[in-house]
Each structure stands twice: as structure tokens, then as C-alpha cells.
Coordinates of C-alpha atoms and ligand atoms in Angstrom, one line a residue:
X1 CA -14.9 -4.7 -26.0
X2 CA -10.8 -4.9 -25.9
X3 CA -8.9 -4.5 -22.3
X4 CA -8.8 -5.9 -19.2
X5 CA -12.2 -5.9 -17.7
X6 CA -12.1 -4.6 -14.1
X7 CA -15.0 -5.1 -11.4
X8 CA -14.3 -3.0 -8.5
X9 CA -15.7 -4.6 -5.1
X10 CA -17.0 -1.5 -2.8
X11 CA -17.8 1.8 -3.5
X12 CA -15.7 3.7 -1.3
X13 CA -13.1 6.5 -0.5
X14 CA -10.0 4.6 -2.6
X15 CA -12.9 3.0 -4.7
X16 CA -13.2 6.4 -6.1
X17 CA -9.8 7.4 -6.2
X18 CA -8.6 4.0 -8.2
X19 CA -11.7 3.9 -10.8
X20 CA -10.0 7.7 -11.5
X21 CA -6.9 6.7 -12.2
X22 CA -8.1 3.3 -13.8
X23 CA -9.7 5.8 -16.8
X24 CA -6.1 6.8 -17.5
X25 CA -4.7 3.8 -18.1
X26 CA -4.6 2.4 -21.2
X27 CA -5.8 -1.2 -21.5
X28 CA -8.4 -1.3 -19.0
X29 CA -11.5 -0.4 -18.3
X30 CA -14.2 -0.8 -16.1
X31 CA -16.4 -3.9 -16.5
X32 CA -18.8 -3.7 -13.2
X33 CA -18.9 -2.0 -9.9
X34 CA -20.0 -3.9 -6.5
X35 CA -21.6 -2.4 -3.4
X36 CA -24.2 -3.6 -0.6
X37 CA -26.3 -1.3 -2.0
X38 CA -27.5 -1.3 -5.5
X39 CA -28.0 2.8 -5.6
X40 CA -24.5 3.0 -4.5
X41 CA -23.3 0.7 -7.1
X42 CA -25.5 2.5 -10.1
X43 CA -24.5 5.8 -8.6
X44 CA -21.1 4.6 -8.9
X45 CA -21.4 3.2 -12.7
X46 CA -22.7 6.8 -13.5
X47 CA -19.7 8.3 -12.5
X48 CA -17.1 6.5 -13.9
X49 CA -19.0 5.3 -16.8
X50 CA -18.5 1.8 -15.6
X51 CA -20.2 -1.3 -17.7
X52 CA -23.0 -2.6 -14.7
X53 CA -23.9 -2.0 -11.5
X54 CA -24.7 -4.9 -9.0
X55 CA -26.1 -4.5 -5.7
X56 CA -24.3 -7.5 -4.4
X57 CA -20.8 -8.5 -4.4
X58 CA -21.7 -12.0 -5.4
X59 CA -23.0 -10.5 -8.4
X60 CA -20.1 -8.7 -9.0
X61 CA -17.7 -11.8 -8.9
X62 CA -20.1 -13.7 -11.1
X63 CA -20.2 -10.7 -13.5
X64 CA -18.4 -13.0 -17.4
X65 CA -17.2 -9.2 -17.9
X66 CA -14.9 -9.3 -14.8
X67 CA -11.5 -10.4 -15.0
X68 CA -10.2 -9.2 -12.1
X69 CA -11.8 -7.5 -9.3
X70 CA -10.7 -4.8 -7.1
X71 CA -11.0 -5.4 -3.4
X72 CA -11.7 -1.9 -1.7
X73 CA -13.7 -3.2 1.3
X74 CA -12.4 -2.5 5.5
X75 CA -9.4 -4.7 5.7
X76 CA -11.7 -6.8 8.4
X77 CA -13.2 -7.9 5.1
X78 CA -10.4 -8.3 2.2
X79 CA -10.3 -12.2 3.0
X80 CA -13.5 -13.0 2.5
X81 CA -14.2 -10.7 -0.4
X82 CA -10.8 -11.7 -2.0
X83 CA -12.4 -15.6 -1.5
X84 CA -15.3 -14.7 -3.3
X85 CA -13.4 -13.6 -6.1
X86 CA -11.0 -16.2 -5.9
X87 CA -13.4 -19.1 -6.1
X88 CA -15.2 -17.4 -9.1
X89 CA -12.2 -17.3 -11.0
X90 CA -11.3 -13.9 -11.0
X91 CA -7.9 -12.5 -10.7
X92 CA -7.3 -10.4 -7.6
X93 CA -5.8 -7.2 -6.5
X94 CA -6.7 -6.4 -2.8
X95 CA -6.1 -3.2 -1.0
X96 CA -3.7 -3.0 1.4
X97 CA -2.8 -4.4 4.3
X98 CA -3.9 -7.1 2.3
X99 CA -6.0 -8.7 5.5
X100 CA -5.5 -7.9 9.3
X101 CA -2.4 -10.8 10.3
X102 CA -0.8 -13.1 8.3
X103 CA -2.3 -16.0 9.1
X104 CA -4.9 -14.4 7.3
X105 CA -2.6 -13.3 4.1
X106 CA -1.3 -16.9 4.0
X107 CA -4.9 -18.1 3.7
X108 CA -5.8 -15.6 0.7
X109 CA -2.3 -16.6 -1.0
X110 CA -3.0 -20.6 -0.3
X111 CA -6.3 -19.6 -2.4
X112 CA -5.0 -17.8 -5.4
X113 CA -2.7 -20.7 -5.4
X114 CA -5.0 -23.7 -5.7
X115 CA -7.1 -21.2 -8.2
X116 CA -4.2 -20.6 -10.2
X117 CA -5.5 -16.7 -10.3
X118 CA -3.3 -13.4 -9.9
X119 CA -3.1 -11.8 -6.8
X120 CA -1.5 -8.8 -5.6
X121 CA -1.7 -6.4 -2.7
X122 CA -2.4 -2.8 -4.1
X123 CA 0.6 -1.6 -2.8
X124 CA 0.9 1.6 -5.2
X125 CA 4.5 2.9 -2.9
X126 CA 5.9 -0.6 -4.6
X127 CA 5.3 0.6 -8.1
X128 CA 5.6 4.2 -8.2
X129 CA 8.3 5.2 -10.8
X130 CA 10.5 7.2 -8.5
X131 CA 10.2 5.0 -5.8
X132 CA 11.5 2.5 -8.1
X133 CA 14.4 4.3 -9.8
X134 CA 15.8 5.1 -6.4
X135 CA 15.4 1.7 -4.6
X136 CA 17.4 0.5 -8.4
X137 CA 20.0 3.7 -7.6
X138 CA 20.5 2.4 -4.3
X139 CA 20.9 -0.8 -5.2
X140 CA 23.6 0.0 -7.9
X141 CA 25.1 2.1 -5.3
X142 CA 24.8 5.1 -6.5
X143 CA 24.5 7.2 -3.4
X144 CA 26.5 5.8 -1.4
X145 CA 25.9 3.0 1.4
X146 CA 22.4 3.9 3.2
X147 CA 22.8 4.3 7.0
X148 CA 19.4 5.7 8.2
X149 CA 16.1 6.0 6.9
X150 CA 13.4 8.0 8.2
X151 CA 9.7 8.2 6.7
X152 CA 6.4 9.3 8.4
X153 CA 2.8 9.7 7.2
X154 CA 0.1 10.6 9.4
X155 CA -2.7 12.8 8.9
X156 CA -5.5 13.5 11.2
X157 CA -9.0 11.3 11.1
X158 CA -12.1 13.4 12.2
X159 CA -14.7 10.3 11.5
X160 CA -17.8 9.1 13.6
X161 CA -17.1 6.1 16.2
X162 CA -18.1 3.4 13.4
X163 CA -16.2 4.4 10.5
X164 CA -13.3 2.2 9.6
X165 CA -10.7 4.3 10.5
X166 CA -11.6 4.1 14.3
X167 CA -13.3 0.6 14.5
X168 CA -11.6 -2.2 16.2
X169 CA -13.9 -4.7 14.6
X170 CA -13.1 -2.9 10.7
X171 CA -9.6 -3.3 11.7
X172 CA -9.0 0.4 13.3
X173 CA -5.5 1.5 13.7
X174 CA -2.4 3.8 12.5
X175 CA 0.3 1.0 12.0
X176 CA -1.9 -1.0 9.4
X177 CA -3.6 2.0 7.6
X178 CA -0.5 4.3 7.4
X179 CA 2.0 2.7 9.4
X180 CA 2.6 -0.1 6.6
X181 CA 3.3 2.6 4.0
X182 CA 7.2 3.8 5.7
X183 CA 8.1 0.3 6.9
X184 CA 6.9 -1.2 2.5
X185 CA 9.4 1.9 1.7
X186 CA 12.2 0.7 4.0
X187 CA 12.2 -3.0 3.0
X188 CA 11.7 -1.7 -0.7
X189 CA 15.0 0.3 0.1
X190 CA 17.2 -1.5 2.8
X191 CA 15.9 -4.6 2.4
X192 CA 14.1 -7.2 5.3
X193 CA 14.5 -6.2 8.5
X194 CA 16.1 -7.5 11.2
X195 CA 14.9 -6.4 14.1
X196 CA 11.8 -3.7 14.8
X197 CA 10.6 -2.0 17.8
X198 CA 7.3 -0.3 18.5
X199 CA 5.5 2.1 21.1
X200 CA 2.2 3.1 20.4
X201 CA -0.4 5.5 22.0
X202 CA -3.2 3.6 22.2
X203 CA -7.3 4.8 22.3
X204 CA -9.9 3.9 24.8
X205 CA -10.8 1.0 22.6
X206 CA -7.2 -0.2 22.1
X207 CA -6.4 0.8 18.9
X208 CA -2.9 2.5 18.0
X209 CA -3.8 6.3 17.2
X210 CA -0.5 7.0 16.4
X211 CA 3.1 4.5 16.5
X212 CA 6.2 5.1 16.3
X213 CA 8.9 1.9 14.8
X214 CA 12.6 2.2 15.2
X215 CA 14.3 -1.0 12.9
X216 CA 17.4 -2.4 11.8
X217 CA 17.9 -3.4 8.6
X218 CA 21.0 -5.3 7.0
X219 CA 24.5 -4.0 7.0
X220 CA 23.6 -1.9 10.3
X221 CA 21.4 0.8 8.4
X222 CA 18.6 1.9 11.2
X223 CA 15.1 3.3 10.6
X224 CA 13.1 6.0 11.8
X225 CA 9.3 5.2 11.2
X226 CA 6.1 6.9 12.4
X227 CA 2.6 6.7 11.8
X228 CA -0.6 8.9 13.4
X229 CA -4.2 9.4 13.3
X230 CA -3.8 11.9 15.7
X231 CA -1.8 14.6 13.9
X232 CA -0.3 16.0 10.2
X233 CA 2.8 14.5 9.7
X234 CA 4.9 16.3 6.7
X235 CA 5.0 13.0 5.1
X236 CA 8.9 13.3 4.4
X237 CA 10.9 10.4 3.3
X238 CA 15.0 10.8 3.6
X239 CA 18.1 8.0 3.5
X240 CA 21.1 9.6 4.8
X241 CA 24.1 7.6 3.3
X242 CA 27.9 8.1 3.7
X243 CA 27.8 10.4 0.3
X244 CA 24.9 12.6 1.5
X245 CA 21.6 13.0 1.5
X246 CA 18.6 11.7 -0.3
X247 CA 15.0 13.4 0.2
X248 CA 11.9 12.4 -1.0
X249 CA 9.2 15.5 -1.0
X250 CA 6.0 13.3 -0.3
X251 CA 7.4 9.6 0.2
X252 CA 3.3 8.7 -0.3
X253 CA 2.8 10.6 -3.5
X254 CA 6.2 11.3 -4.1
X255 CA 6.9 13.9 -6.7
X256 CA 10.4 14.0 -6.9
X257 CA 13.3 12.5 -5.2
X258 CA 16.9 14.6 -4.8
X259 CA 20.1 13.9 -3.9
X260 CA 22.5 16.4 -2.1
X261 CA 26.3 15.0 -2.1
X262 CA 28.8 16.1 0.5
X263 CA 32.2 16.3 -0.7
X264 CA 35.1 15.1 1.2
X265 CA 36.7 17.1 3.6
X266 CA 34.4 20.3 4.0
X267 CA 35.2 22.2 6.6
X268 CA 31.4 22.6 7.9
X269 CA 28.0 21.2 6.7
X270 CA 27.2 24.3 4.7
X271 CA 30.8 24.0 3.1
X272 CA 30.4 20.4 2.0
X273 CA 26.9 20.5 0.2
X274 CA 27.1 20.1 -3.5
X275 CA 24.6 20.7 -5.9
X276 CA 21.6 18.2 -5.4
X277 CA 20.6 15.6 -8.5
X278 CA 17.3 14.9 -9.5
X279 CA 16.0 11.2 -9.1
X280 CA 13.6 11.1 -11.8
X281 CA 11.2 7.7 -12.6
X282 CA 11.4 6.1 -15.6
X283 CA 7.7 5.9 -17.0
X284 CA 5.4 9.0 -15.8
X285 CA 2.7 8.8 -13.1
X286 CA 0.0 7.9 -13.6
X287 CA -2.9 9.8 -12.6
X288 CA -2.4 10.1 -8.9
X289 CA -0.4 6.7 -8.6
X290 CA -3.0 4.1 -8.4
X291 CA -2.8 4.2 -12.6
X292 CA 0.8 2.4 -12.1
X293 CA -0.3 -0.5 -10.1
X294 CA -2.9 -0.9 -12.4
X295 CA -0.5 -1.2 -15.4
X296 CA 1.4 -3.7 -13.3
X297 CA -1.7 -5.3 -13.0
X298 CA -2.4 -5.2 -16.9
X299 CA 1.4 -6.2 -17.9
X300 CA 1.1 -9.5 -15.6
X301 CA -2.1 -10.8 -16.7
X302 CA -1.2 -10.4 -20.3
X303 CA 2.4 -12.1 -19.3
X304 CA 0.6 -14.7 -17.4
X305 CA 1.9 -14.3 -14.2
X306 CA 0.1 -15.2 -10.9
X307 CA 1.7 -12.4 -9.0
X308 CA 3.8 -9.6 -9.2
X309 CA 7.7 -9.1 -9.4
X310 CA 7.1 -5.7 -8.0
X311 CA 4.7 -6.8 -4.9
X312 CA 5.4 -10.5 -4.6
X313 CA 3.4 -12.4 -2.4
X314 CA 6.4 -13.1 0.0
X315 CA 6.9 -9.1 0.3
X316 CA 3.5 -9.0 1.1
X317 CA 3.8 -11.8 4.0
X318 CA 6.9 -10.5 5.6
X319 CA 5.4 -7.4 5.7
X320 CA 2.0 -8.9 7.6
X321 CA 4.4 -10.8 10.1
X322 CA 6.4 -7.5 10.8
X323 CA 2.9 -5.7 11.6
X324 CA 1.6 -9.1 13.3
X325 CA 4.8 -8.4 15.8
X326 CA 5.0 -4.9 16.3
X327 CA 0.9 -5.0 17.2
X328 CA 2.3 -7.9 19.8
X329 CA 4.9 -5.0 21.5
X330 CA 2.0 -2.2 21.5
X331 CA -0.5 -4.5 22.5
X332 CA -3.2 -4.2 19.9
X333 CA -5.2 -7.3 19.4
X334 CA -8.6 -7.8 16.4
X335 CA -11.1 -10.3 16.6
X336 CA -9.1 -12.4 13.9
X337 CA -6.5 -12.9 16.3
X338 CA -8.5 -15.2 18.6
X339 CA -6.9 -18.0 19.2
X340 CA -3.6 -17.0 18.1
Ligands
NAP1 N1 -4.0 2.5 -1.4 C1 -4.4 3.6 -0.7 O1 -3.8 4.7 -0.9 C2 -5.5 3.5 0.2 C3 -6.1 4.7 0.7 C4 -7.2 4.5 1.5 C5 -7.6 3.3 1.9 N2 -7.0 2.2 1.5 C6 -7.5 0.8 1.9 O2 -8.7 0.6 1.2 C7 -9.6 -0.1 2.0 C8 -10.9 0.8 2.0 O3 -10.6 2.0 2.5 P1 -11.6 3.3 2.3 O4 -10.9 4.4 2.9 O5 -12.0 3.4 0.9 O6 -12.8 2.9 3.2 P2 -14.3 3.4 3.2 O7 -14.4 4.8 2.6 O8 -14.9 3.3 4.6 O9 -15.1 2.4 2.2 C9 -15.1 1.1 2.5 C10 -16.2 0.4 1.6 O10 -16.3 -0.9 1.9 C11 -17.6 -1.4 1.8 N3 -17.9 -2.2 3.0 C12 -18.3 -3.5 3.1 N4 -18.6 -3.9 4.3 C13 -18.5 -2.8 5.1 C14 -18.7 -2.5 6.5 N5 -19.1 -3.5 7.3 N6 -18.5 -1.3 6.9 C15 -18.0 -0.3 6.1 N7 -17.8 -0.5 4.8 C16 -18.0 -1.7 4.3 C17 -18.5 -0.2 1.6 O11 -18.8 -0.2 0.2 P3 -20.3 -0.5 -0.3 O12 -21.2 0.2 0.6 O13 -20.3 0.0 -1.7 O14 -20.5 -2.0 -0.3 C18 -17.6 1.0 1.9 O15 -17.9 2.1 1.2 C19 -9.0 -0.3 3.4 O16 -8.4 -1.5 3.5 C20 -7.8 0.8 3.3 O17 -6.7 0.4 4.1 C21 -6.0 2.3 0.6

């Protein structure tokens, strides 16, 4: 069979979500599925039509119709499932955050490396059209010069003690599940960041329920960032710039992006608003996102490439190093910190 043959390694909450959007796209499909448990796996395969089921990830990565496997396990686990992959010569795209410190994420980049495979963090934010177009507009200068950013995601997590959303040892904790989302978004926009600065509230078992990141990003522009398990955040993105206003419905699944210019001189803030400009992507979304990382996916391997201009493994690392030091300020510490 023609396409890219896809294994997908877990079976799931996102595992769902991506093999969804993964039927949209074209040039893909769905070679295997992977889970600890082979009735997960076959239940899986009957969903989503997929080519086999394995009842071991092992299988999975040694599965000829593979060519690149999906990593959708606990972050706790995205190194050594990533390895597996890796050293069976499959290509890689890992959820995100890629692993739990950087130390870590060197380790899985040193191994795509010396196995010449593609590897990319499944950061969908980084390839989503409008997020694209704008970071472009920006860029051009369209808008103006950026002085502030704010973003926020947060939603609340009603999940028993083990799940992975509230387990130390699964890697637990709002700045790495959601809180990684607003600070991709202000390096995709602003740039790297200068300086950040965190306080967290923290649960019984030390993890950060909900965090709160103030930064400063080149040319003086400051941001705004929160992240929560704790509460329903409205999810808004905005830039204010010296033009006007830019405001992004959903900055996770964003929708649309407008601009509202202020002219010159108004006498108040109603007075100055002009008419607000669409910022429209240029390719559609696919299916609820996840389909565009995948194409990014498809358009490297057929190019060749070993990772992505759109998620670039240095992206990825600064990114890991930002979280490694703002979980130093709040104090939140995993098992693969030890000895660090
Ligand atoms: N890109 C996004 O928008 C997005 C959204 C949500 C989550 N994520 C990321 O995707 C990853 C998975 O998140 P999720 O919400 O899908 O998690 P989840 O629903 O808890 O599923 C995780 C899966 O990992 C496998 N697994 C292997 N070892 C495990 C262990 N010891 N404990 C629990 N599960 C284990 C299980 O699959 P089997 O039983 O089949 O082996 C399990 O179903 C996380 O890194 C998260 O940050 C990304």
C-alpha cells in the first residue's frame, strides 16, 4: 500500500485524537497501533481501521509496515519509547514536552542523530496555519512592533490520584502539560527569551496545579503567561503592538486571528479603533490540528529531512531548558532530575 505508514505507540486520550485527524490527511495512513495490552491495541485497530494490532510496544517498533511511530505515552516515558523506536530505525514524532528536562531531550536528539532518523516534537501550535501566517506578519512587520504578549490555557483536571495528569512519577504538572503551549507561542512570536520568572501553586505532592510566567523577550517586548489545572482559563492569545491590537480566539485551537488598528491621534480608545483585519492561514486546518503536524511530518520524510524547519530540535531544547528553570524557581523537582 502507498503513504507513509504510521504506528502509533499508546492508545490513549491524544492517541485517539491524532489517529482522527491522521485519516484526513492525505499520504498517510495507519500501519500498526501499540499498547500494553493487546485488547486495547485491537480495540484500537477497529476503530480507526488501523493495519495490526500489537500488544507490545516492541512489537510495534519492529512492525516492517512502520515508518514512523507516534509516541503518545506519559512524558515520564517519551525517552525510552522514542529509544525504542529509534534503535529500530523508525522515524519519530514524540508528544510534547518531548521528555521531562533537557538533559533528557538532548539524549533523544543525540539518538536520532547517530540513527540518522527524523525526529520531531508534536508540537501542533508550531504548525498551525494561522499561527504561522501571524508569526510571518509579525515578522514582516506588519502590525506594528509587539510590546506585550499574553496567552493562557488552563482547564480543570477531575482525574483519580494515578492518572498522568496528577502523578509526580508520570511527570504531573501544569507548566509541562499546558504551560509549554503559551511560552512555544511567545518564542514562535517574539522570539527566545531573555529572562522568565515563575510562581506556582503547588499540590500536596509538589506538583504545580497552576503557574503563572512573566518573560522578557528581545527588543523589551514582555509576556504574560499562565497555565492551571485548577481552573477554565478562556484560552485567549493577544500581542498588543504600537499599531494596535492582535487577538487570537483560542490561541490552542485557534480559529481565527484579528487585528484592530488604532489610528493616530484619537482622542479616546473607542475613538481610535479602526476596523479589525482578518489574519487568515494559508493551507486549511486540518481536522482538529493534529492533521498539520502530520503533513509536516509527511513533507520531511519525503524531502529527506531529519527534523523539522517548523519545530527544529534546538526550538524544542531551548524550550526544555526554559521549563527546566522556571520548575527550579517554583520548586518542582521528578525523579529524572536526581542527580542534577
Ligand atoms: N498535543 C496535544 O494536544 C496533547 C494533548 C494531550 C496530551 N498530550 C501529550 O500526550 C501524552 C499522552 O497524554 P494523554 O492525555 O493521551 O495520556 P493518557 O490518556 O493517560 O494515555 C497515555 C497512554 O500511555 C500509555 N502508557 C504507557 N505506560 C503508562 C503508564 N505507566 N501509565 C499510564 N499510561 C501509560 C497507555 O497506553 P496503552 O495502555 O495503550 O499502552 C496510556 O493509555 C503526554 O505526554 C501529553 O503531554 C498532548
Amino acid at each position: 500500500m502507498d503513504g507513509i505508514g504510521w504506528g502509533i505507540l499508546a492508545t490513549g486520550k491524544i492517541a485517539h485524537s491524532f489517529a482522527r485527524d491522521l485519516a484526513v490527511v492525505p499520504g498517510g495512513r495507519l500501519a500498526a497501533v501499540g499498547s500494553r495490552r493487546l485488547e486495547s491495541a485491537e480495540s484500537f485497530a477497529a476503530t480507526y481501521d488501523a493495519g495490526a494490532a500489537h500488544g507490545s510496544y516492541e512489537e510495534l517498533v519492529a512492525d516492517p509496515a512502520v515508518d514512523v511511530v507516534y509516541v503518545a505515552s506519559p512524558h515520564a516515558f517519551h525517552l525510552a519509547h522514542a529509544r525504542l523506536a529509534l534503535e529500530a530505525g523508525k522515524h519519530v514524532l514524540c508528544e510534547k514536552p518531548l521528555t521531562l528536562n533537557a538533559a533528557e531531550a538532548e539524549e533523544m536528539v543525540r539518538l536520532a542523530r547517530k540513527h540518522d532518523r527524523f525526529l520531531m516534537e508534536a508540537m501542533w501550535t508550531a504548525c498551525h496555519p494561522v499561527v504561522r501566517r501571524l508569526a510571518s506578519d509579525l515578522a514582516a512587520g506588519r502590525f506594528g512592533r509587539p510590546q506585550h504578549l499574553h496567552a493562557e490555557l488552563g482547564f480543570r483536571v477531575d482525574a483519580p490520584p494515578g492518572d498522568r495528569m496528577l502523578d509526580p512519577d508520570l511527570g504531573a504538572g501544569a507548566l509541562l502539560d499546558m504551560g509549554i503551549y503559551p511560552l512555544t507561542l511567545a518564542h514562535l512570536l517574539l522570539g527566545q527569551a531573555e529572562s522568565l520568572r515563575a510562581l506556582a501553586h503547588l499540590s500536596e505532592d509538589g506538583i504545580d496545579l497552576a503557574v503563572a510566567v512573566t518573560g522578557r523577550y528581545p527588543a523589551g517586548v514582555l509576556a504574560t503567561m499562565a497555565a492551571s489545572m485548577t481552573s477554565w482559563s478562556s484560552r485567549a492569545g493577544a500581542i498588543a503592538t504600537d499599531l494596535g491590537r492582535i487577538e487570537l480566539d483560542d490561541f490552542h485551537h485557534p480559529t481565527r486571528a484579528r487585528f484592530t488598528p488604532y489610528a493616530e491621534g484619537g482622542s479616546n480608545d473607542l475613538d481610535a479603533r479602526q476596523e479589525p483585519v482578518e489574519i487568515v492561514g494559508d493551507e486549511p486546518v486540518l481536522g482538529h490540528g493534529y492533521g498539520n503536524e502530520i503533513a509536516e511530518v509527511h513533507r520531511c520524510l519525503r524531502a529527506g529531512l531529519t527534523e523539522s524547519p517548523l519545530v527544529p530540535h534546538a526550538q524544542t531544547l531551548t524550550l526544555m531548558r526554559q521549563m527546566d528553570e522556571l520548575r527550579g524557581q517554583i520548586g518542582v523537582r521528578y525523579p529524572a532530575d536526581a542527580g542534577r
